[in-house]
Coordinates of C-alpha atoms in Angstrom, one line a residue:
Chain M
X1 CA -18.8 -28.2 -18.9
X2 CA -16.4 -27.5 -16.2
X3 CA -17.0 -27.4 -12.6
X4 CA -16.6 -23.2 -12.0
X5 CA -17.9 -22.6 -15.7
X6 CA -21.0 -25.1 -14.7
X7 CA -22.2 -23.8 -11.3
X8 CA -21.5 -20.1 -12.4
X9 CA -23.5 -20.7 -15.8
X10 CA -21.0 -18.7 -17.7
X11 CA -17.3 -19.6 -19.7
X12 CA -14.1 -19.0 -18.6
X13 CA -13.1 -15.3 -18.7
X14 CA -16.5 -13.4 -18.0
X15 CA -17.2 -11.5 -15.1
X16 CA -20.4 -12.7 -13.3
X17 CA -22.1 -11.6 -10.3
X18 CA -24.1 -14.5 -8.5
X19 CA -25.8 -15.1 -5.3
X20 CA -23.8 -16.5 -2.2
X21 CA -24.8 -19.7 -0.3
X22 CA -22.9 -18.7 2.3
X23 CA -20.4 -16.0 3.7
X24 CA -18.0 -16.2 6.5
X25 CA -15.4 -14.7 8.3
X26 CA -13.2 -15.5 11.3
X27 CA -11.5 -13.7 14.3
X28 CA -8.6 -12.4 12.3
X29 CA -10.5 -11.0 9.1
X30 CA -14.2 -10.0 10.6
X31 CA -13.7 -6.9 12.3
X32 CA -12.2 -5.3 8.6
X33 CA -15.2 -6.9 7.4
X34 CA -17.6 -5.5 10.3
X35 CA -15.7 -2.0 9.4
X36 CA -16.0 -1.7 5.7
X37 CA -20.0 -3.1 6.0
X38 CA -20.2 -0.1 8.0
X39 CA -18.7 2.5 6.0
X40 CA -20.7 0.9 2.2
X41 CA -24.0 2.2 4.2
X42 CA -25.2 -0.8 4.9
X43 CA -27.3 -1.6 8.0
X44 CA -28.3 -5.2 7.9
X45 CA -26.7 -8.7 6.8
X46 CA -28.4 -9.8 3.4
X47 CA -29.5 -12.9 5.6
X48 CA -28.1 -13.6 8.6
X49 CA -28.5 -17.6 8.5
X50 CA -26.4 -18.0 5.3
X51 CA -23.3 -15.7 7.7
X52 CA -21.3 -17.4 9.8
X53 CA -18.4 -16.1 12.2
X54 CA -15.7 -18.4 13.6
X55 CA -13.1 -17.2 16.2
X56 CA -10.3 -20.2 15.5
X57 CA -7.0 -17.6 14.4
X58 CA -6.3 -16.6 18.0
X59 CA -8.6 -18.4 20.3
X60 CA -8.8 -18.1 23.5
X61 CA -7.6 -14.4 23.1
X62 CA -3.8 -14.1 24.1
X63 CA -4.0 -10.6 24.7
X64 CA -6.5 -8.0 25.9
X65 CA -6.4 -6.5 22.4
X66 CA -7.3 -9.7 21.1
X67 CA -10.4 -10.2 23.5
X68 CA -11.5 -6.5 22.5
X69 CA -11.2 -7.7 18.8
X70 CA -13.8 -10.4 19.9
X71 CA -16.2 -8.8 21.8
X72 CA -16.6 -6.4 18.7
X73 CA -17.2 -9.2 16.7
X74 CA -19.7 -10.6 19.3
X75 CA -21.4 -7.5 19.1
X76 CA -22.4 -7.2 15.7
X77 CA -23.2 -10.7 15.5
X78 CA -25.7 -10.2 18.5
X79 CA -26.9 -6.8 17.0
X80 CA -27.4 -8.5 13.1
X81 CA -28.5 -11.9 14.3
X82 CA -24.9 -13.9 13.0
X83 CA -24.1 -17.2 14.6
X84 CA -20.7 -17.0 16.2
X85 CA -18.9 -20.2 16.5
X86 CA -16.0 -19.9 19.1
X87 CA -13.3 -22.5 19.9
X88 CA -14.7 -25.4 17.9
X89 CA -12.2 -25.5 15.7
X90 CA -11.1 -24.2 12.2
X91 CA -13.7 -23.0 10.1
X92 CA -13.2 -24.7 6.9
X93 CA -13.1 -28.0 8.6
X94 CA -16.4 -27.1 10.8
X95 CA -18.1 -26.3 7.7
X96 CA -16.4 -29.6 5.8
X97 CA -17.8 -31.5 8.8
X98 CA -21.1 -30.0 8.6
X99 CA -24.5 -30.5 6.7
X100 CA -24.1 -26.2 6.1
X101 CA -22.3 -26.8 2.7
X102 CA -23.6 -28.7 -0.1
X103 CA -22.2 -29.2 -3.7
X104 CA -22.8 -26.4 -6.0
X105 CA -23.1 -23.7 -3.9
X106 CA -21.5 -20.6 -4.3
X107 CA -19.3 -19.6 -1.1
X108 CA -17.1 -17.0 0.2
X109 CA -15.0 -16.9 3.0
X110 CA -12.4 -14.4 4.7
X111 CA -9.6 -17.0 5.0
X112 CA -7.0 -17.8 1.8
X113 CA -7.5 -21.6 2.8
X114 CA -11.8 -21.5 2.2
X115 CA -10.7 -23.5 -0.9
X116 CA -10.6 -26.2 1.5
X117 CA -14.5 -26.6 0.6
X118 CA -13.7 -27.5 -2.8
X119 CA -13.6 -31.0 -1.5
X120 CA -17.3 -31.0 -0.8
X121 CA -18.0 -29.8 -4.7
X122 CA -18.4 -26.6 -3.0
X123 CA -17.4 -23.5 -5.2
X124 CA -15.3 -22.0 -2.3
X125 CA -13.4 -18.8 -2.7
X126 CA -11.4 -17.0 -0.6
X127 CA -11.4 -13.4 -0.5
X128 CA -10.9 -10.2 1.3
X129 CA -12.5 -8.3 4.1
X130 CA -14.0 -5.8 1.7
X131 CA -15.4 -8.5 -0.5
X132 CA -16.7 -10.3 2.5
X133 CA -18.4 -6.7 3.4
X134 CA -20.2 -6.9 0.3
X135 CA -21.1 -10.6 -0.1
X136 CA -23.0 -9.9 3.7
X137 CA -24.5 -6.9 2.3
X138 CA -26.1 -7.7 -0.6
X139 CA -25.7 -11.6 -0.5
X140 CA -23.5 -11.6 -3.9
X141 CA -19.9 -11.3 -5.2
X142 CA -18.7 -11.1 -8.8
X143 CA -15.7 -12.7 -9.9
X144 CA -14.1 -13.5 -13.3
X145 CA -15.2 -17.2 -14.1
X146 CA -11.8 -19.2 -13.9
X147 CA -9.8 -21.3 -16.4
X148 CA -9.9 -25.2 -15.3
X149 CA -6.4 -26.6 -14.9
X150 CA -6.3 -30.0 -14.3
X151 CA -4.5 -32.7 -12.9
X152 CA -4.7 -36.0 -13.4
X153 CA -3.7 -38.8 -11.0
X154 CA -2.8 -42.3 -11.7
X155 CA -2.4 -45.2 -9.5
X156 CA -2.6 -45.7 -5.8
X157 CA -0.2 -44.6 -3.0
X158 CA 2.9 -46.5 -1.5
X159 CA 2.8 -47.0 2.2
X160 CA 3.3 -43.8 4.6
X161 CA 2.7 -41.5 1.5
X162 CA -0.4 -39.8 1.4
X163 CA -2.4 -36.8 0.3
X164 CA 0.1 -34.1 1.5
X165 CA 2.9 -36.0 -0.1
X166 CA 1.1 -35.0 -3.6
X167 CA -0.5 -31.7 -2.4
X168 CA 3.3 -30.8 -2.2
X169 CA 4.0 -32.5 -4.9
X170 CA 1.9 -30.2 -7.2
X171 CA 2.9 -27.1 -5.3
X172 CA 6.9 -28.3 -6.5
X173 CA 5.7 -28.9 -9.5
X174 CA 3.3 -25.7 -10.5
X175 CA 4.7 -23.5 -8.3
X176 CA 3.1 -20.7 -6.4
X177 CA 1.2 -18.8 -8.9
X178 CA 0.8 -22.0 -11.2
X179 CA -2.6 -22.1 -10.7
X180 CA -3.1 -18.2 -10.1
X181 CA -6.8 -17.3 -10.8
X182 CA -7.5 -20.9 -12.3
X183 CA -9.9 -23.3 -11.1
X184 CA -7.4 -26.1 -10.0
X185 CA -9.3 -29.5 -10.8
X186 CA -8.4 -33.2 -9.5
X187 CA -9.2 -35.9 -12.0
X188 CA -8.8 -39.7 -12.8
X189 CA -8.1 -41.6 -9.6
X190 CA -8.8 -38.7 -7.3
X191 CA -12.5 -39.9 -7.3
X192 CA -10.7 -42.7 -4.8
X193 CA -9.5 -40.0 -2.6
X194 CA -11.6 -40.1 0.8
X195 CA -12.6 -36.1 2.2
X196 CA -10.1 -36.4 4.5
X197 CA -7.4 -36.3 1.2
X198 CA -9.8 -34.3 -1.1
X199 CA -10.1 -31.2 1.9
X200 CA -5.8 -31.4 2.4
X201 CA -5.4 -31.5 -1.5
X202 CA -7.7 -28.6 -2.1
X203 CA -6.5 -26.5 0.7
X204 CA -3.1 -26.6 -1.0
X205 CA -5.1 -24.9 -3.8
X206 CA -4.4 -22.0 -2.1
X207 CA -0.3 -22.0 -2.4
X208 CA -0.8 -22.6 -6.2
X209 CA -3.0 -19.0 -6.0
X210 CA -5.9 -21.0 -7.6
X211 CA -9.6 -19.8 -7.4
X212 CA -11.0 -22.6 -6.4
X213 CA -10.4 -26.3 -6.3
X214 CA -12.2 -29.5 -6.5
X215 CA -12.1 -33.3 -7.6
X216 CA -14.6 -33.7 -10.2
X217 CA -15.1 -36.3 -12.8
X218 CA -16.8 -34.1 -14.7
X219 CA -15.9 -33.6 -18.8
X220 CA -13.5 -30.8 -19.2
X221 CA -10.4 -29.8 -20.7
X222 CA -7.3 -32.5 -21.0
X223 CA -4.8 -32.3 -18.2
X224 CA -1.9 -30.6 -18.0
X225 CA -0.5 -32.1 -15.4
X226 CA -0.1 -36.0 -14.4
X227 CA 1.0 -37.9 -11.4
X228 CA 1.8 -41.4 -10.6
X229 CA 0.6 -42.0 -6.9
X230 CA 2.9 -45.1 -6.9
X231 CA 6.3 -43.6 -7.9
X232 CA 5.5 -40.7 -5.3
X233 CA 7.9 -40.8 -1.9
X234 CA 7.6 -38.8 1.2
X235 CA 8.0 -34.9 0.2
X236 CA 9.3 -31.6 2.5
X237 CA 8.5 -28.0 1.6
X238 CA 12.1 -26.5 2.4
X239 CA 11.8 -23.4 4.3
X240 CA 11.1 -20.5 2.9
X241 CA 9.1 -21.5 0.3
X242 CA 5.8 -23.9 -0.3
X243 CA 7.2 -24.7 -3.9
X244 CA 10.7 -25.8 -2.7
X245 CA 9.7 -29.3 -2.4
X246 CA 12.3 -32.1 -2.4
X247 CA 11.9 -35.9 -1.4
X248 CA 12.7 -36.1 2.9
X249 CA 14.8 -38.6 2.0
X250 CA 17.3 -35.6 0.7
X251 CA 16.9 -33.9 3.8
X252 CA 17.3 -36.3 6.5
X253 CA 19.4 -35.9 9.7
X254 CA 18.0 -32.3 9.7
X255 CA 17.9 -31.5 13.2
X256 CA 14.2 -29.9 14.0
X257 CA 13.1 -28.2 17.3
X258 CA 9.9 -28.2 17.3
X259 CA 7.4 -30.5 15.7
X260 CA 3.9 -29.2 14.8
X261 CA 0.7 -31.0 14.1
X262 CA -2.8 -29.7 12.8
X263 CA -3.8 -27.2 10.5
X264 CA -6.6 -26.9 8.2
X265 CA -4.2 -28.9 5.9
X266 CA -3.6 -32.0 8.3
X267 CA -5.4 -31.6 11.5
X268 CA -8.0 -34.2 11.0
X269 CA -8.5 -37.5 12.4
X270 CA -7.1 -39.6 10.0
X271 CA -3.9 -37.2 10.4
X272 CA -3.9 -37.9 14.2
X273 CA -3.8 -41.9 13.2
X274 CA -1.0 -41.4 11.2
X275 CA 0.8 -39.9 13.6
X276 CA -0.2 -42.3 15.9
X277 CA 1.1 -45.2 14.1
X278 CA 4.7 -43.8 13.7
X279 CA 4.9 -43.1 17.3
X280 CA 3.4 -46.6 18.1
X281 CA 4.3 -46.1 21.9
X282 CA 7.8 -44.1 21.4
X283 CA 8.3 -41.1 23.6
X284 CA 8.5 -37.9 21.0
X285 CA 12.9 -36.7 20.5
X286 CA 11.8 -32.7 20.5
X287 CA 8.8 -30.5 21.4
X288 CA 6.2 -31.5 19.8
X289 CA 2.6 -29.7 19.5
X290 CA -0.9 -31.1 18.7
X291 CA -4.0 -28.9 17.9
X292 CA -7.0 -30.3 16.7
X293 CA -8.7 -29.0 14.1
X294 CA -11.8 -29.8 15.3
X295 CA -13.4 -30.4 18.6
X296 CA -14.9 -33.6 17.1
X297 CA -11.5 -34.4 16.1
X298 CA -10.6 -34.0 19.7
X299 CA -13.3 -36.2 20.6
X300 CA -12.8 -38.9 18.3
X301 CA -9.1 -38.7 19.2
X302 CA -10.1 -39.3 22.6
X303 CA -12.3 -42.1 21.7
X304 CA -9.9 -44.0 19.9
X305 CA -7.1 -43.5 22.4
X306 CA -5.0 -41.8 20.6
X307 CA -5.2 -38.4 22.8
X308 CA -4.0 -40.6 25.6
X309 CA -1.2 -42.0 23.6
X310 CA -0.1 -38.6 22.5
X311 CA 0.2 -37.1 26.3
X312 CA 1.9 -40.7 27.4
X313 CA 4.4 -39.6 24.6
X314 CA 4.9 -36.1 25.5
X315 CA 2.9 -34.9 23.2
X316 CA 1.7 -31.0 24.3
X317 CA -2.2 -31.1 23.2
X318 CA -3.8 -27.9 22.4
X319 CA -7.3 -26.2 22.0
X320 CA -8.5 -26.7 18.9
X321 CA -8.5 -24.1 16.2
X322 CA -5.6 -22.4 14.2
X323 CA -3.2 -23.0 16.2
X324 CA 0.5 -22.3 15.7
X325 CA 0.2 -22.1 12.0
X326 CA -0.3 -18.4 12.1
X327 CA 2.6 -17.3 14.9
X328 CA 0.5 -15.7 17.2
X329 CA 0.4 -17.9 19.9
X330 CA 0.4 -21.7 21.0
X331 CA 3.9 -22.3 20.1
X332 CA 5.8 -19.2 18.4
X333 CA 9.2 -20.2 17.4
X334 CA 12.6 -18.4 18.5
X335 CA 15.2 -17.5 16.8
X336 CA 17.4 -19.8 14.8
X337 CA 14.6 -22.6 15.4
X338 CA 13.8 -25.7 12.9
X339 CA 10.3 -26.4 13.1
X340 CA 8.6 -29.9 10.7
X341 CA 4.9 -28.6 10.6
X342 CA 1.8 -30.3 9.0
X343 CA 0.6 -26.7 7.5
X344 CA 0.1 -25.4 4.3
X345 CA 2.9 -22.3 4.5
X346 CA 6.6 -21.6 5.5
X347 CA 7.1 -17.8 4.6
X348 CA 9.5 -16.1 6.5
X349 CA 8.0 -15.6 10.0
X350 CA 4.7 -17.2 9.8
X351 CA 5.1 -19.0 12.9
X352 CA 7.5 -16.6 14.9
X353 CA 11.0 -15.4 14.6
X354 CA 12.1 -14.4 11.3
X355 CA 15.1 -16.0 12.3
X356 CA 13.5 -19.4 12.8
X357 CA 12.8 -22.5 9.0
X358 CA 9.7 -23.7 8.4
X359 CA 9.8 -27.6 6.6
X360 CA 6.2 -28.3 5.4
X361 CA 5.3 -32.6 5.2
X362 CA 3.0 -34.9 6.1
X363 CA 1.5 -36.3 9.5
X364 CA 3.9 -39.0 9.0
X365 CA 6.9 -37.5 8.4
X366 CA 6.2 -35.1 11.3
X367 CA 5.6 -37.7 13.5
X368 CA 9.0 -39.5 12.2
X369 CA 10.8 -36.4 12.9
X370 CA 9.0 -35.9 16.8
X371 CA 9.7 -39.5 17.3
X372 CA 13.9 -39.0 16.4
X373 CA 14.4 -35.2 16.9
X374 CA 15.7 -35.1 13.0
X375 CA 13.9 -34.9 9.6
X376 CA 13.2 -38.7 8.5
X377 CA 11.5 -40.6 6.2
X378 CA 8.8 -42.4 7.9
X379 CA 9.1 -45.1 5.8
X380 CA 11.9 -46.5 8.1
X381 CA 9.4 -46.1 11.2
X382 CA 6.7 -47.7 9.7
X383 CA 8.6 -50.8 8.5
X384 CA 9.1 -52.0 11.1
X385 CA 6.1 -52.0 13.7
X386 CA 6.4 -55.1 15.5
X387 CA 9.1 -54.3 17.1
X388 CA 7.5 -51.6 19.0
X389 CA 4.8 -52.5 21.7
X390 CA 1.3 -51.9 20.4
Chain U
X1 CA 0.1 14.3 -12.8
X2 CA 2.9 14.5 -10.2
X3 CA 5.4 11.6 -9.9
X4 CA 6.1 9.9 -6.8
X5 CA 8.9 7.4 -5.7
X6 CA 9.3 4.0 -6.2
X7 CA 10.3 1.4 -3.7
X8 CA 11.2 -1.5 -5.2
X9 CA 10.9 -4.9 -3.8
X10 CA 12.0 -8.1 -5.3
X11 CA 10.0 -11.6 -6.0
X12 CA 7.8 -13.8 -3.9
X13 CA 6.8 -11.0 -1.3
X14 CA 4.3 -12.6 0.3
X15 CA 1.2 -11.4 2.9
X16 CA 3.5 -12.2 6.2
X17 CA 6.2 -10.2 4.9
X18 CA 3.7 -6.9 4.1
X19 CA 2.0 -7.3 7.2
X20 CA 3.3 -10.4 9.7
X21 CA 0.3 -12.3 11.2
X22 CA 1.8 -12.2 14.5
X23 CA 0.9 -8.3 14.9
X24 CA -2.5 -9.3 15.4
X25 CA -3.6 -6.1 13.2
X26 CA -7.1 -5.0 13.9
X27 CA -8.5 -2.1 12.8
X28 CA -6.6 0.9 14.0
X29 CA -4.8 2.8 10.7
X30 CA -2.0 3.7 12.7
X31 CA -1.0 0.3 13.8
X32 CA -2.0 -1.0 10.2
X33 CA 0.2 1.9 8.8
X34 CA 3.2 1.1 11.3
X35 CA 3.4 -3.0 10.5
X36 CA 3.9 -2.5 6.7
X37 CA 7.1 -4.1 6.2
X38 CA 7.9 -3.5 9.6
X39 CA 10.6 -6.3 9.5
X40 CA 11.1 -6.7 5.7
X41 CA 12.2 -3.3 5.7
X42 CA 11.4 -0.5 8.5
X43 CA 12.0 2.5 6.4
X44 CA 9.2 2.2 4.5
X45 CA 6.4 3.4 6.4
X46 CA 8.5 6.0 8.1
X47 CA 10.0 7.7 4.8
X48 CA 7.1 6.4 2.2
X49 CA 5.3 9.7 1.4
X50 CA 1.4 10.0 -0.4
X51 CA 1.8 9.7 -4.1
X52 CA 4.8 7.2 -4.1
X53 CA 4.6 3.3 -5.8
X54 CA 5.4 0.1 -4.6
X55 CA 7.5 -1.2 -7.5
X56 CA 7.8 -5.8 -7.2
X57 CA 8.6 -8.4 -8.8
X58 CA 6.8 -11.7 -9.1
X59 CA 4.2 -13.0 -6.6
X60 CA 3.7 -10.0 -4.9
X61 CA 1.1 -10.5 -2.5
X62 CA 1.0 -14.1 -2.2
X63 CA -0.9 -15.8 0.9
X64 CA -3.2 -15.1 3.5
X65 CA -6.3 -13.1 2.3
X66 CA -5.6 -10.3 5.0
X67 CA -7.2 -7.0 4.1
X68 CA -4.0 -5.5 5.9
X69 CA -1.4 -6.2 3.9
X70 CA -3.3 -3.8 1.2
X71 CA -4.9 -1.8 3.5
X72 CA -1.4 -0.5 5.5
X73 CA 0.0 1.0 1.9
X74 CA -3.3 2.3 0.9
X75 CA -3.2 4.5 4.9
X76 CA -0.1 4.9 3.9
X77 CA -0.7 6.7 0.6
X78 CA 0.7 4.7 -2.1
X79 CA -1.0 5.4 -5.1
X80 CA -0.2 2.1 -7.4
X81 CA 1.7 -1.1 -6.8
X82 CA 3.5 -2.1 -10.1
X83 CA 5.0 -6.0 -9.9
X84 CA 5.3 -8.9 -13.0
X85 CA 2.4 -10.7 -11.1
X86 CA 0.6 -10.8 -8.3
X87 CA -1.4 -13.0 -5.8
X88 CA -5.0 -13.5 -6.8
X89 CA -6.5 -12.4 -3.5
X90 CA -4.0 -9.8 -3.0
X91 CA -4.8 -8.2 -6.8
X92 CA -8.8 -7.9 -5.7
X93 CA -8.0 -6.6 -2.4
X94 CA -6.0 -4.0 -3.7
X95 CA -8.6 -3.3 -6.5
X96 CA -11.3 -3.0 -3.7
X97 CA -9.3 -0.5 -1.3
X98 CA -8.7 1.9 -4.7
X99 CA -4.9 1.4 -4.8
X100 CA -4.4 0.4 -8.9
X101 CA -2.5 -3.2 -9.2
X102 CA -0.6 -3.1 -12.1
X103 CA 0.9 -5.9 -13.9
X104 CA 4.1 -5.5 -15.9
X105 CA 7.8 -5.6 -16.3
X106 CA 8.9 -4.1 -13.9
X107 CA 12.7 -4.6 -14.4
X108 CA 13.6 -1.5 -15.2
X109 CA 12.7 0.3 -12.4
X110 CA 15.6 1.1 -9.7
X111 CA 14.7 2.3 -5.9
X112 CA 14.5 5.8 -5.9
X113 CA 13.2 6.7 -9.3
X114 CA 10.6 9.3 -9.7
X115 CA 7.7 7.7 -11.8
X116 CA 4.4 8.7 -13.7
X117 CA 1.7 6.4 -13.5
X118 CA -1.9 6.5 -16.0
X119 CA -3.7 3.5 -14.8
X120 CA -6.4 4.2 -17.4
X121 CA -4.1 3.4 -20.3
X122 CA -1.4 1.5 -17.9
X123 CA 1.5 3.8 -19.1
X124 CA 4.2 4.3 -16.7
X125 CA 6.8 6.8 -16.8
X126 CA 9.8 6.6 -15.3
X127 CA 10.8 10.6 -15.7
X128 CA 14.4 9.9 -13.5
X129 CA 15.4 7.2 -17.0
X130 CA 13.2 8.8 -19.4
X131 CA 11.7 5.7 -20.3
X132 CA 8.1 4.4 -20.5
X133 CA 6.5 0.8 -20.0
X134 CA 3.5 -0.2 -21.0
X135 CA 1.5 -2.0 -18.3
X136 CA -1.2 -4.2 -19.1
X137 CA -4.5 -2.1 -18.6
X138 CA -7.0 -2.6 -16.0
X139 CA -10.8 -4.4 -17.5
X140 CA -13.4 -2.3 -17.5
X141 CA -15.3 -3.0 -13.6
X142 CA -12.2 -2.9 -12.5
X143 CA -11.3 0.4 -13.7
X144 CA -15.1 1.4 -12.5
X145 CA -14.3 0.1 -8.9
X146 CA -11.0 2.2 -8.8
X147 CA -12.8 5.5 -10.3
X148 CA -14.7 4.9 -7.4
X149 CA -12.1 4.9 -4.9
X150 CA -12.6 1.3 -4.3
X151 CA -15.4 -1.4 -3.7
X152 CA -16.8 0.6 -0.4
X153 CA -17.4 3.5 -1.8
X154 CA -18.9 2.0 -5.2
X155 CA -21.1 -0.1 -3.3
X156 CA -22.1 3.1 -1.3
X157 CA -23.2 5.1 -4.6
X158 CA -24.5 1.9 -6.4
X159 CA -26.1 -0.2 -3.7
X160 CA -25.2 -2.9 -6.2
X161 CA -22.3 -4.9 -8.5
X162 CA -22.8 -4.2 -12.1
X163 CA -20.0 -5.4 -14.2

C-alpha cells in the first residue's frame, strides 16, 4: 500500500480525519493561528507537548511590530504551556534534526515547506493558520487521502551535481502544480539518498503543490516519472519561476549581485561543505550571504573550519533561521538586482524589490557564482582543485 | 442573488504577489485588507466592493501557506475566487475562511463583467455576456465548511470535524 494511503489507513480519494503527532507554527503564521483558536471557542491546546512554536521567519525582530508579533506569541505559549523555540534555526530542519518526529506520524505545520519532514517518513503537511487552529484545538485535521505520484531515479550523481540539481529537475519537469494534492514519492535509487538529500528533495515537494512527499521503497503504483542521476548537469531555476529550469551551463556569464546561501532547501551542513570546496580559499566576486539553518549547523560549521573560511572569504555570516529567503530582512534586494540563491522560490519580490531576478541552484553553483561574480557551472571550479591552496 | 464584478487576473499568481511577505502582515484587517495586491495591482483593494469575484487563471494561489493572502479578499468581501486551478494550500485556506474556491474555465470571463455565482451547483453566470459556465461543484464537507461560513465558525457549532 502506499505511503499516505498506509499511515492514514484509507485509499486515495477519501476524506479522513486522524489524530496529529504534532502541530506547529512559526513567527510569521502563529498569531493567525493564536487568533482563529480564539475565535472557534476554544480555551486550551489539545496537548500542549505535541505543539511546538518556532520564531525563525523574522528573527531577531527587525521592527517593533515585529517584536509585538512575538511577545503575543510568547504569551499564549506561556498562558497554554507551548514550547517556543526562538533563533535556533528553521523549524523543519530543528524538527529533521530532532528525535520529536518519527516515521508514520501524522504532522502539520504552518509553513508550505513542512513537507520537508517527508524525509524522516514523516506524513508532513503544510497547511494554513485556520487549520493549524484546529489541529491545536482538537488534536486532528482531515484531509483528502492523496494520489501517489512517483518518481523513479536511476544511477548515481556526476561530480558537483547533487540533490538540488534533481529537486529542480523535477520541478522543470512537472511543473508547479504537477504534483498538486498528490503524495509526491521518491523510488529506486533514492533509498541511497543520505537526509541531507531526502529533506532538500522533499522540500521542493512544495513547488510541485504536492501533499506530501517522501522516499519510500514501499510497493505502490508504477512511476511516472524517471531520472538518470548520471546524465543530470548543474540546473538554475530562471527567475520568475521555480519550473523554469535550464542547465547553468546556458546561463553562464550572467552577472549576479548578490549570492545567497541557506534555506530550509540548502542550509545544512553538507551544503556549507560544498560551498566550501568551490571556494577552496578564493575571496567571494559579489556579496555574498550565509544563514545557517540551524544553530548546530553553525556549530558544526565552526567545528570543521568552515565558518572561519567563509569570513576569511568575505563571506557575511548570519543568525540562523529564515533568513533572506522571505524578503523581510537579512539581505533584501534593490531594484534591478541578480541574486543566485540556494532556496526553494523566485516569485516576483520574494526577497525584495519587484524589480530585482531570483536564479534558484545548488550550494555549488552558488558558491561558483560568489567565487566569479557571474552564473557558472561549478564543474569548472571543482576540476581543478589543486591549483588552489587547501 | 445579486451579481458582483469580476477582476480578472491571469496565470501563476502566486502567495507573494496576493500578499508580499515582506509586509510582515500580522493580524490587523486593515493592513491585511490594504496589502492585497498592493503591488500586482493597487486598485484592487481601493475599488473592490463586497459581493465582487476574483476571476484567475492557472495556479492561483501557489506558495507559501500564509492565511493572508486568503484572508485580505475575504476582509475585503469577495464572495468567490473562480481560476482553472489553484494551489493546494491556498484552495483549503480559502475553503476554511468561507470564500468558495471554484475551479473552472475561466476564459471567458473579461475584467469588468457583472457575474452570478451558485457555488452549490457551481453555475456561474456571466449576466454582462449572457453566458453560463459550469464549474466543477464543491464535495460535500466542503460545501458543509462554507454553509458554515468557514472552518472557525464550523468548529465553533460542532466542536468537532465530521466529514
Amino acid at each position: 500500500m502506499p505511503f499516505a494511503s498506509r499511515i492514514l489507513g484509507a485509499e486515495p480519494g477519501e476524506i479522513v480525519v486522524r489524530p496529529v503527532d504534532l502541530v506547529y507554527a512559526h513567527d510569521a503564521t502563529a498569531p493567525l493561528a493564536i487568533k482563529a483558536f480564539r475565535e472557534m471557542g476554544f480555551d486550551r491546546v489539545f496537548d500542549p507537548s505535541k505543539v511546538l512554536f518556532f520564531f525563525d521567519h523574522v528573527y531577531p525582530a527587525p521592527t517593533p511590530k515585529a517584536a509585538e508579533l512575538h511577545r503575543e506569541v510568547r504569551e499564549f505559549a506561556a498562558e497554554q504551556g507551548i514550547r517556543v523555540v526562538e533563533g535556533q534555526g528553521i523549524s523543519h530542519q530543528l524538527l529533521a534534526e530532532s528525535d520529536v518526529v518519527r516515521p508514520g506520524q501524522v504532522v502539520v505545520g504552518g509553513d508550505s515547506h513542512t513537507v520537508t519532514l517527508g524525509a524522516r517518513g514523516v506524513l508532513a503537511m503544510g497547511m494554513g493558520s485556520t487549520d493549524i487552529a484546529v489541529a491545536m484545538g482538537l488534536g486532528e485535521t482531515w484531509l483528502t487521502v492523496p494520489e501517489s505520484l512517483r518518481i523513479e531515479l536511476r544511477g548515481r550523481f556526476a561530480p558537483a551535481v547533487v540533490a538540488k540539481d534533481l529537486a529542480l529537475a523535477v520541478c522543470g519537469t512537472l511543473g508547479v502544480e504537477g504534483g498538486n494534492f498528490k503524495s509526491v514519492e521518491y523510488v529506486g535509487e533514492a533509498h541511497r539518498l543520505n537526509l541531507a538529500d531526502r529533506l532538500t528533495l522533499c522540500n521542493l515537494g512544495a513547488e510541485v503543490g504536492a501533499k506530501n512527499a517522501v522516499v519510500t521503497d514501499e510497493p505502490g503504483p508504477g512511476a511516472e516519472f524517471t531520472f538518470d542521476l548520471s546524465a543530470l548537469e548543474p540546473q538554475l531555476a530562471v527567475h520568475p519561476r521555480v519550473d523554469t529550469v535550464k542547465p547553468v551551463s546556458d546561463v553562464e556569464g550572467l552577472e549576479v549581485d548578490q549570492v545567497y546561501l541557506g534555506t530550509c532547501t540548502n542550509g545544512r551542513i553538507e551544503d556549507m561543505r560544498q560551498f566550501d570546496a568551490i571556494l577552496a580559499g578564493r575571496p567571494v566576486a559579489t556579496r555574498t550571504l550565509c544563514t545557517p539553518a540551524s544553530a548546530t549547523v553553525m556549530r558544526q560549521m565552526a567545528d570543521e573550519g568552515i565558518l572561519s573560511r567563509f569570513v576569511a572569504a568575505g563571506v557575511t555570516i548570519q543568525s540562523p533561521g529564515c533568513g533572506a529567503c522571505l524578503g523581510r530582512h537579512h539581505g533584501v534586494l534593490g531594484d534591478g538586482e541578480v541574486c543566485v540563491a540556494t532556496g526553494s522560490r523566485n516569485f516576483v519580490g520574494r526577497m525584495g524589490s519587484p524589480k530585482a531576478e531570483i536564479y534558484l541552484s545548488s550550494p555549488y553553483t552558488a558558491a561558483a557564482a560568489a567565487v566569479t561574480g557571474k552564473v557558472t557551472d561549478p564543474r569548472r571550479l571543482l576540476a581543478r582543485p589543486k591549483e588552489v591552496p587547501a | 442573488m445579486t451579481a458582483g464584478r469580476a477582476w480578472v487576473f491571469g496565470d501563476d499568481i502566486d502567495t507573494d504577489i496576493i500578499t508580499p511577505g515582506r509586509y510582515n502582515l500580522g493580524t490587523n484587517p486593515d493592513d491585511l485588507k490594504k496589502a492585497c495586491f498592493i503591488e500586482h495591482r493597487p486598485d484592487f483593494a481601493k475599488t473592490v466592493r463586497p459581493g465582487d469575484y476574483i476571476v484567475a487563471g492557472r495556479s492561483f494561489g501557489i506558495g507559501s501557506s500564509r492565511e493572508s493572502a486568503a484572508l485580505s479578499p475575504k476582509l475585503l468581501g469577495v464572495r468567490a475566487i473562480l481560476a482553472r486551478s489553484f494551489g493546494r494550500i491556498y484552495f483549503r485556506n480559502c475553503v476554511n475562511l468561507g470564500i468558495p474556491p471554484l475551479q473552472g474555465d475561466t476564459s471567458r470571463i473579461r475584467d469588468g463583467d457583472e457575474l452570478e455565482v451558485d457555488v452549490a451547483t457551481g453555475l456561474v453566470r456571466n449576466v454582462t455576456r449572457a453566458e453560463e459556465y459550469p464549474f466543477r461543484p464543491l464535495g460535500g464537507f466542503v460545501q458543509a465548511v462554507l454553509a458554515e461560513g468557514g472552518l472557525a465558525p464550523y468548529v465553533r457549532k460542532h466542536r468537532r470535524l465530521a466529514p
